PDB file of C-alpha atoms in Angstrom:
ATOM      1  CA  ASP I   1     -57.694 -16.226  33.495  1.00  0.00           C
ATOM      2  CA  ALA I   2     -58.819 -19.697  32.079  1.00  0.00           C
ATOM      3  CA  GLY I   3     -55.384 -21.160  32.198  1.00  0.00           C
ATOM      4  CA  ILE I   4     -55.159 -21.193  28.290  1.00  0.00           C
ATOM      5  CA  THR I   5     -51.891 -22.286  26.787  1.00  0.00           C
ATOM      6  CA  GLN I   6     -51.107 -22.891  23.341  1.00  0.00           C
ATOM      7  CA  SER I   7     -48.526 -25.015  21.724  1.00  0.00           C
ATOM      8  CA  PRO I   8     -46.228 -24.550  19.779  1.00  0.00           C
ATOM      9  CA  ARG I   9     -45.472 -20.888  20.435  1.00  0.00           C
ATOM     10  CA  HIS I  10     -43.573 -20.436  17.178  1.00  0.00           C
ATOM     11  CA  LYS I  11     -43.421 -22.515  14.084  1.00  0.00           C
ATOM     12  CA  VAL I  12     -41.634 -22.283  10.514  1.00  0.00           C
ATOM     13  CA  THR I  13     -43.177 -24.740   7.974  1.00  0.00           C
ATOM     14  CA  GLU I  14     -43.012 -25.172   4.201  1.00  0.00           C
ATOM     15  CA  THR I  15     -45.952 -25.091   2.118  1.00  0.00           C
ATOM     16  CA  GLY I  16     -47.932 -28.211   1.340  1.00  0.00           C
ATOM     17  CA  THR I  17     -47.118 -29.499   4.774  1.00  0.00           C
ATOM     18  CA  PRO I  18     -49.671 -30.116   7.568  1.00  0.00           C
ATOM     19  CA  VAL I  19     -49.414 -28.166  10.796  1.00  0.00           C
ATOM     20  CA  THR I  20     -51.665 -28.951  13.946  1.00  0.00           C
ATOM     21  CA  LEU I  21     -51.769 -26.283  16.625  1.00  0.00           C
ATOM     22  CA  ARG I  22     -53.007 -27.027  20.237  1.00  0.00           C
ATOM     23  CA  CYS I  23     -55.003 -25.122  22.467  1.00  0.00           C
ATOM     24  CA  HIS I  24     -55.420 -26.548  26.240  1.00  0.00           C
ATOM     25  CA  GLN I  25     -57.558 -24.959  28.898  1.00  0.00           C
ATOM     26  CA  THR I  26     -57.767 -25.773  32.684  1.00  0.00           C
ATOM     27  CA  GLU I  27     -61.178 -24.318  33.774  1.00  0.00           C
ATOM     28  CA  ASN I  28     -63.697 -26.750  32.197  1.00  0.00           C
ATOM     29  CA  HIS I  29     -65.139 -23.945  29.847  1.00  0.00           C
ATOM     30  CA  ARG I  30     -67.509 -25.338  27.363  1.00  0.00           C
ATOM     31  CA  TYR I  31     -66.975 -23.101  24.674  1.00  0.00           C
ATOM     32  CA  MET I  32     -63.433 -22.747  22.488  1.00  0.00           C
ATOM     33  CA  TYR I  33     -62.606 -20.810  19.581  1.00  0.00           C
ATOM     34  CA  TRP I  34     -59.771 -20.316  17.197  1.00  0.00           C
ATOM     35  CA  TYR I  35     -59.073 -16.834  15.586  1.00  0.00           C
ATOM     36  CA  ARG I  36     -56.469 -15.645  13.570  1.00  0.00           C
ATOM     37  CA  GLN I  37     -54.927 -12.066  13.351  1.00  0.00           C
ATOM     38  CA  ASP I  38     -53.539 -10.394  10.424  1.00  0.00           C
ATOM     39  CA  PRO I  39     -52.210  -6.587   9.789  1.00  0.00           C
ATOM     40  CA  GLY I  40     -55.311  -4.631   8.882  1.00  0.00           C
ATOM     41  CA  HIS I  41     -57.908  -7.426   9.609  1.00  0.00           C
ATOM     42  CA  GLY I  42     -57.888  -7.521  13.605  1.00  0.00           C
ATOM     43  CA  LEU I  43     -58.875 -10.982  14.856  1.00  0.00           C
ATOM     44  CA  ARG I  44     -61.191 -13.078  12.652  1.00  0.00           C
ATOM     45  CA  LEU I  45     -62.939 -16.429  13.778  1.00  0.00           C
ATOM     46  CA  ILE I  46     -61.798 -19.488  11.991  1.00  0.00           C
ATOM     47  CA  HIS I  47     -63.527 -22.193  13.979  1.00  0.00           C
ATOM     48  CA  TYR I  48     -65.437 -22.606  17.187  1.00  0.00           C
ATOM     49  CA  SER I  49     -66.649 -25.520  19.441  1.00  0.00           C
ATOM     50  CA  TYR I  50     -69.717 -25.629  21.739  1.00  0.00           C
ATOM     51  CA  GLY I  51     -68.831 -28.883  23.499  1.00  0.00           C
ATOM     52  CA  VAL I  52     -66.870 -32.069  22.855  1.00  0.00           C
ATOM     53  CA  LYS I  53     -67.154 -33.097  19.444  1.00  0.00           C
ATOM     54  CA  ASP I  54     -69.419 -30.184  18.545  1.00  0.00           C
ATOM     55  CA  THR I  55     -67.673 -27.706  16.176  1.00  0.00           C
ATOM     56  CA  ASP I  56     -68.625 -25.313  13.539  1.00  0.00           C
ATOM     57  CA  LYS I  57     -66.980 -23.008  11.082  1.00  0.00           C
ATOM     58  CA  GLY I  58     -66.264 -19.171  11.289  1.00  0.00           C
ATOM     59  CA  GLU I  59     -65.646 -16.611   9.056  1.00  0.00           C
ATOM     60  CA  VAL I  60     -62.571 -17.940   7.363  1.00  0.00           C
ATOM     61  CA  SER I  61     -62.436 -21.502   7.726  1.00  0.00           C
ATOM     62  CA  ASP I  62     -61.445 -22.590   4.363  1.00  0.00           C
ATOM     63  CA  GLY I  63     -58.011 -24.706   4.673  1.00  0.00           C
ATOM     64  CA  TYR I  64     -58.625 -25.397   8.323  1.00  0.00           C
ATOM     65  CA  SER I  65     -60.253 -27.963  10.282  1.00  0.00           C
ATOM     66  CA  VAL I  66     -60.756 -28.434  14.400  1.00  0.00           C
ATOM     67  CA  SER I  67     -61.223 -31.425  16.572  1.00  0.00           C
ATOM     68  CA  ARG I  68     -62.473 -31.409  20.177  1.00  0.00           C
ATOM     69  CA  SER I  69     -61.901 -35.010  21.740  1.00  0.00           C
ATOM     70  CA  LYS I  70     -61.820 -33.641  25.370  1.00  0.00           C
ATOM     71  CA  THR I  71     -63.267 -30.696  27.087  1.00  0.00           C
ATOM     72  CA  GLU I  72     -59.863 -29.327  27.769  1.00  0.00           C
ATOM     73  CA  ASP I  73     -58.078 -29.429  24.310  1.00  0.00           C
ATOM     74  CA  PHE I  74     -59.035 -27.707  20.964  1.00  0.00           C
ATOM     75  CA  LEU I  75     -56.857 -28.682  17.901  1.00  0.00           C
ATOM     76  CA  LEU I  76     -56.707 -26.591  14.782  1.00  0.00           C
ATOM     77  CA  THR I  77     -55.041 -28.376  11.880  1.00  0.00           C
ATOM     78  CA  LEU I  78     -53.932 -26.899   8.598  1.00  0.00           C
ATOM     79  CA  GLU I  79     -54.120 -29.737   6.128  1.00  0.00           C
ATOM     80  CA  SER I  80     -51.840 -28.503   3.521  1.00  0.00           C
ATOM     81  CA  ALA I  81     -50.111 -25.209   4.555  1.00  0.00           C
ATOM     82  CA  THR I  82     -50.136 -22.233   2.129  1.00  0.00           C
ATOM     83  CA  SER I  83     -48.424 -18.952   2.508  1.00  0.00           C
ATOM     84  CA  SER I  84     -51.607 -17.231   3.108  1.00  0.00           C
ATOM     85  CA  GLN I  85     -52.178 -18.938   6.204  1.00  0.00           C
ATOM     86  CA  THR I  86     -48.959 -17.285   7.688  1.00  0.00           C
ATOM     87  CA  SER I  87     -50.562 -15.553  10.701  1.00  0.00           C
ATOM     88  CA  VAL I  88     -50.798 -15.414  14.712  1.00  0.00           C
ATOM     89  CA  TYR I  89     -53.329 -17.712  15.842  1.00  0.00           C
ATOM     90  CA  PHE I  90     -55.287 -17.128  19.156  1.00  0.00           C
ATOM     91  CA  CYS I  91     -57.335 -19.708  20.904  1.00  0.00           C
ATOM     92  CA  ALA I  92     -59.977 -18.696  23.311  1.00  0.00           C
ATOM     93  CA  ALA I  93     -62.390 -20.392  25.605  1.00  0.00           C
ATOM     94  CA  ALA I  94     -65.812 -19.069  27.206  1.00  0.00           C
ATOM     95  CA  ARG I  95     -68.047 -20.451  29.774  1.00  0.00           C
ATOM     96  CA  GLY I  96     -71.379 -19.345  28.340  1.00  0.00           C
ATOM     97  CA  GLY I  97     -71.019 -19.140  24.486  1.00  0.00           C
ATOM     98  CA  THR I  98     -74.037 -17.871  22.794  1.00  0.00           C
ATOM     99  CA  ARG I  99     -76.366 -17.583  25.613  1.00  0.00           C
ATOM    100  CA  SER I 100     -75.470 -14.586  27.141  1.00  0.00           C
ATOM    101  CA  GLY I 101     -74.110 -10.984  26.198  1.00  0.00           C
ATOM    102  CA  THR I 102     -72.153 -11.170  29.491  1.00  0.00           C
ATOM    103  CA  ASP I 103     -69.966 -14.100  28.530  1.00  0.00           C
ATOM    104  CA  THR I 104     -66.423 -13.238  28.892  1.00  0.00           C
ATOM    105  CA  GLN I 105     -63.648 -14.760  26.511  1.00  0.00           C
ATOM    106  CA  TYR I 106     -60.402 -15.639  27.817  1.00  0.00           C
ATOM    107  CA  PHE I 107     -57.412 -15.779  25.264  1.00  0.00           C
ATOM    108  CA  GLY I 108     -54.261 -17.941  25.019  1.00  0.00           C
ATOM    109  CA  PRO I 109     -50.893 -15.896  24.401  1.00  0.00           C
ATOM    110  CA  GLY I 110     -50.984 -16.996  20.699  1.00  0.00           C
ATOM    111  CA  THR I 111     -48.950 -19.059  17.890  1.00  0.00           C
ATOM    112  CA  ARG I 112     -46.776 -17.580  15.210  1.00  0.00           C
ATOM    113  CA  LEU I 113     -47.034 -19.614  12.181  1.00  0.00           C
ATOM    114  CA  THR I 114     -44.932 -18.770   9.243  1.00  0.00           C
ATOM    115  CA  VAL I 115     -45.396 -20.701   5.940  1.00  0.00           C
ATOM    116  CA  LEU I 116     -42.485 -20.665   3.556  1.00  0.00           C
TER     117      LEU I 116
ATOM    118  CA  ASP A   1     -73.582  -7.581  15.491  1.00  0.00           C
ATOM    119  CA  ALA A   2     -73.658  -3.734  15.992  1.00  0.00           C
ATOM    120  CA  LYS A   3     -70.658  -1.789  14.562  1.00  0.00           C
ATOM    121  CA  THR A   4     -68.632   0.307  16.820  1.00  0.00           C
ATOM    122  CA  THR A   5     -66.431   3.184  15.900  1.00  0.00           C
ATOM    123  CA  GLN A   6     -63.266   4.165  17.899  1.00  0.00           C
ATOM    124  CA  PRO A   7     -60.190   6.590  17.200  1.00  0.00           C
ATOM    125  CA  ASN A   8     -57.379   4.533  15.672  1.00  0.00           C
ATOM    126  CA  SER A   9     -54.795   6.099  18.360  1.00  0.00           C
ATOM    127  CA  MET A  10     -54.575   8.089  21.453  1.00  0.00           C
ATOM    128  CA  GLU A  11     -51.680   9.258  23.380  1.00  0.00           C
ATOM    129  CA  SER A  12     -51.543   9.780  27.066  1.00  0.00           C
ATOM    130  CA  ASN A  13     -48.886  11.002  29.879  1.00  0.00           C
ATOM    131  CA  GLU A  14     -48.256   8.532  32.541  1.00  0.00           C
ATOM    132  CA  GLU A  15     -50.156   8.584  35.866  1.00  0.00           C
ATOM    133  CA  GLU A  16     -52.953  10.987  34.263  1.00  0.00           C
ATOM    134  CA  PRO A  17     -56.368   9.897  33.574  1.00  0.00           C
ATOM    135  CA  VAL A  18     -57.327   8.397  30.032  1.00  0.00           C
ATOM    136  CA  HIS A  19     -60.669   8.176  28.388  1.00  0.00           C
ATOM    137  CA  LEU A  20     -61.198   6.327  25.657  1.00  0.00           C
ATOM    138  CA  PRO A  21     -64.458   6.753  23.278  1.00  0.00           C
ATOM    139  CA  CYS A  22     -66.434   4.388  21.401  1.00  0.00           C
ATOM    140  CA  ASN A  23     -69.519   5.212  19.361  1.00  0.00           C
ATOM    141  CA  HIS A  24     -72.141   2.475  18.646  1.00  0.00           C
ATOM    142  CA  SER A  25     -74.991   4.172  17.378  1.00  0.00           C
ATOM    143  CA  THR A  26     -77.050   1.375  16.191  1.00  0.00           C
ATOM    144  CA  ILE A  27     -76.714  -0.688  19.555  1.00  0.00           C
ATOM    145  CA  SER A  28     -79.664  -3.032  20.280  1.00  0.00           C
ATOM    146  CA  GLY A  29     -81.430  -3.002  23.469  1.00  0.00           C
ATOM    147  CA  THR A  30     -80.105  -6.357  24.538  1.00  0.00           C
ATOM    148  CA  ASP A  31     -76.352  -5.763  23.450  1.00  0.00           C
ATOM    149  CA  TYR A  32     -73.708  -5.473  26.195  1.00  0.00           C
ATOM    150  CA  ILE A  33     -70.905  -3.159  25.684  1.00  0.00           C
ATOM    151  CA  HIS A  34     -67.496  -5.075  26.376  1.00  0.00           C
ATOM    152  CA  TRP A  35     -63.991  -3.903  26.287  1.00  0.00           C
ATOM    153  CA  TYR A  36     -60.937  -5.680  25.637  1.00  0.00           C
ATOM    154  CA  ARG A  37     -57.037  -4.844  25.355  1.00  0.00           C
ATOM    155  CA  GLN A  38     -54.265  -6.316  23.544  1.00  0.00           C
ATOM    156  CA  LEU A  39     -50.911  -5.973  25.069  1.00  0.00           C
ATOM    157  CA  PRO A  40     -47.683  -6.063  22.317  1.00  0.00           C
ATOM    158  CA  SER A  41     -47.410  -9.712  21.642  1.00  0.00           C
ATOM    159  CA  GLN A  42     -49.847 -11.030  23.745  1.00  0.00           C
ATOM    160  CA  GLY A  43     -53.554 -12.235  23.487  1.00  0.00           C
ATOM    161  CA  PRO A  44     -56.487  -9.864  23.890  1.00  0.00           C
ATOM    162  CA  GLU A  45     -57.572  -9.715  27.576  1.00  0.00           C
ATOM    163  CA  TYR A  46     -61.001  -8.634  29.105  1.00  0.00           C
ATOM    164  CA  VAL A  47     -61.090  -5.447  30.621  1.00  0.00           C
ATOM    165  CA  ILE A  48     -64.752  -4.766  31.453  1.00  0.00           C
ATOM    166  CA  HIS A  49     -68.306  -4.802  30.381  1.00  0.00           C
ATOM    167  CA  GLY A  50     -71.574  -3.030  30.876  1.00  0.00           C
ATOM    168  CA  LEU A  51     -75.343  -2.647  29.771  1.00  0.00           C
ATOM    169  CA  THR A  52     -76.843   0.395  30.907  1.00  0.00           C
ATOM    170  CA  SER A  53     -74.981   1.698  34.030  1.00  0.00           C
ATOM    171  CA  ASN A  54     -71.573   2.788  34.684  1.00  0.00           C
ATOM    172  CA  VAL A  55     -69.383   0.069  35.796  1.00  0.00           C
ATOM    173  CA  ASN A  56     -66.158  -0.089  37.958  1.00  0.00           C
ATOM    174  CA  ASN A  57     -63.605  -2.844  38.553  1.00  0.00           C
ATOM    175  CA  ARG A  58     -59.911  -2.813  39.489  1.00  0.00           C
ATOM    176  CA  MET A  59     -58.771  -2.430  35.971  1.00  0.00           C
ATOM    177  CA  ALA A  60     -61.024   0.609  34.447  1.00  0.00           C
ATOM    178  CA  SER A  61     -64.489   2.160  34.557  1.00  0.00           C
ATOM    179  CA  LEU A  62     -66.966   2.094  31.886  1.00  0.00           C
ATOM    180  CA  ALA A  63     -69.139   5.216  31.580  1.00  0.00           C
ATOM    181  CA  ILE A  64     -72.174   4.485  29.391  1.00  0.00           C
ATOM    182  CA  ALA A  65     -74.242   7.206  27.639  1.00  0.00           C
ATOM    183  CA  GLU A  66     -77.709   7.368  28.651  1.00  0.00           C
ATOM    184  CA  ASP A  67     -79.219   6.678  24.974  1.00  0.00           C
ATOM    185  CA  ARG A  68     -76.420   4.030  24.985  1.00  0.00           C
ATOM    186  CA  LYS A  69     -75.111   5.422  21.519  1.00  0.00           C
ATOM    187  CA  SER A  70     -71.545   5.564  23.059  1.00  0.00           C
ATOM    188  CA  SER A  71     -69.454   4.690  25.966  1.00  0.00           C
ATOM    189  CA  THR A  72     -66.197   5.613  27.331  1.00  0.00           C
ATOM    190  CA  LEU A  73     -63.526   3.437  28.978  1.00  0.00           C
ATOM    191  CA  ILE A  74     -61.816   5.067  31.554  1.00  0.00           C
ATOM    192  CA  LEU A  75     -58.302   4.377  33.063  1.00  0.00           C
ATOM    193  CA  HIS A  76     -57.789   6.207  36.047  1.00  0.00           C
ATOM    194  CA  ARG A  77     -54.063   6.476  35.852  1.00  0.00           C
ATOM    195  CA  ALA A  78     -52.354   5.098  33.050  1.00  0.00           C
ATOM    196  CA  THR A  79     -49.333   3.276  33.480  1.00  0.00           C
ATOM    197  CA  LEU A  80     -46.787   2.362  30.810  1.00  0.00           C
ATOM    198  CA  ARG A  81     -48.183  -1.275  31.024  1.00  0.00           C
ATOM    199  CA  ASP A  82     -51.414   0.186  29.952  1.00  0.00           C
ATOM    200  CA  ALA A  83     -50.064   0.650  26.382  1.00  0.00           C
ATOM    201  CA  ALA A  84     -52.265  -1.505  24.220  1.00  0.00           C
ATOM    202  CA  VAL A  85     -54.748  -1.633  21.500  1.00  0.00           C
ATOM    203  CA  TYR A  86     -58.273  -1.542  23.156  1.00  0.00           C
ATOM    204  CA  TYR A  87     -61.283  -2.751  21.564  1.00  0.00           C
ATOM    205  CA  CYS A  88     -64.763  -1.951  22.255  1.00  0.00           C
ATOM    206  CA  ILE A  89     -67.214  -4.636  21.329  1.00  0.00           C
ATOM    207  CA  LEU A  90     -70.913  -5.386  21.299  1.00  0.00           C
ATOM    208  CA  ARG A  91     -72.097  -8.465  22.352  1.00  0.00           C
ATOM    209  CA  GLY A  92     -75.955  -9.603  21.973  1.00  0.00           C
ATOM    210  CA  GLY A  93     -75.184 -13.506  22.179  1.00  0.00           C
ATOM    211  CA  GLY A  94     -74.650 -13.886  18.256  1.00  0.00           C
ATOM    212  CA  SER A  95     -75.296 -17.036  16.577  1.00  0.00           C
ATOM    213  CA  GLN A  96     -71.394 -18.052  17.332  1.00  0.00           C
ATOM    214  CA  GLY A  97     -70.639 -16.128  20.388  1.00  0.00           C
ATOM    215  CA  ASN A  98     -67.654 -15.046  19.165  1.00  0.00           C
ATOM    216  CA  LEU A  99     -65.830 -11.503  19.515  1.00  0.00           C
ATOM    217  CA  ILE A 100     -66.269  -9.418  16.232  1.00  0.00           C
ATOM    218  CA  PHE A 101     -63.023  -7.175  16.659  1.00  0.00           C
ATOM    219  CA  GLY A 102     -62.772  -4.128  14.984  1.00  0.00           C
ATOM    220  CA  LYS A 103     -59.224  -2.013  14.592  1.00  0.00           C
ATOM    221  CA  GLY A 104     -59.673  -0.732  18.103  1.00  0.00           C
ATOM    222  CA  THR A 105     -57.666   2.266  19.399  1.00  0.00           C
ATOM    223  CA  LYS A 106     -54.086   2.191  19.943  1.00  0.00           C
ATOM    224  CA  LEU A 107     -52.958   3.895  23.192  1.00  0.00           C
ATOM    225  CA  SER A 108     -49.488   5.131  23.763  1.00  0.00           C
ATOM    226  CA  VAL A 109     -48.604   6.200  27.112  1.00  0.00           C
ATOM    227  CA  LYS A 110     -45.472   8.529  27.658  1.00  0.00           C
ATOM    228  CA  PRO A 111     -43.468   8.531  30.867  1.00  0.00           C
TER     229      PRO A 111
END
């Protein structure tokens, strides 16, 4: 357990409004990830970070941005929320990232976002 | 990353062993086999991983075929709390290090 928390846990917002989701970890893991989970698609990677201020895009990054100013915090921002971004968002953290096939990811409890 | 194939769903009785299969015929020599599970309304959690040899931990056992083209997650005594979606994932340290989730196997446990 990497002590991963996400906030808020639930959010309802309107189309066109900006939204920021926060992920916080307490174990000093270098790598952090944002996934979204939708019925029929499983979890898909949005963005990831391999260090402070080092981020890159994942499979479904359009409409999302991220920032990581501290090791422990990874923020996901929807600049202008759309109904297609209604989903459950999971944050994860990992120690080793890409260098080891043995690396374990630890997931947060998720944020359920509804865009009306 | 190589693809895995799992049954969509399985049922088990409480306190009985459960064998969850996974086929990965295109696995490469450096791919580790990972299992995660996702309980209802929770994030995925790590269960176990292995490379070639069978592995045991407090949660489960992982049996890996000699040719590594398939593996089986074994829950020795299923409890109601084990009802979850189980994901078999291959990890070779891809370019992003993220996990690639398939649809997994939904395990139901009957009392």
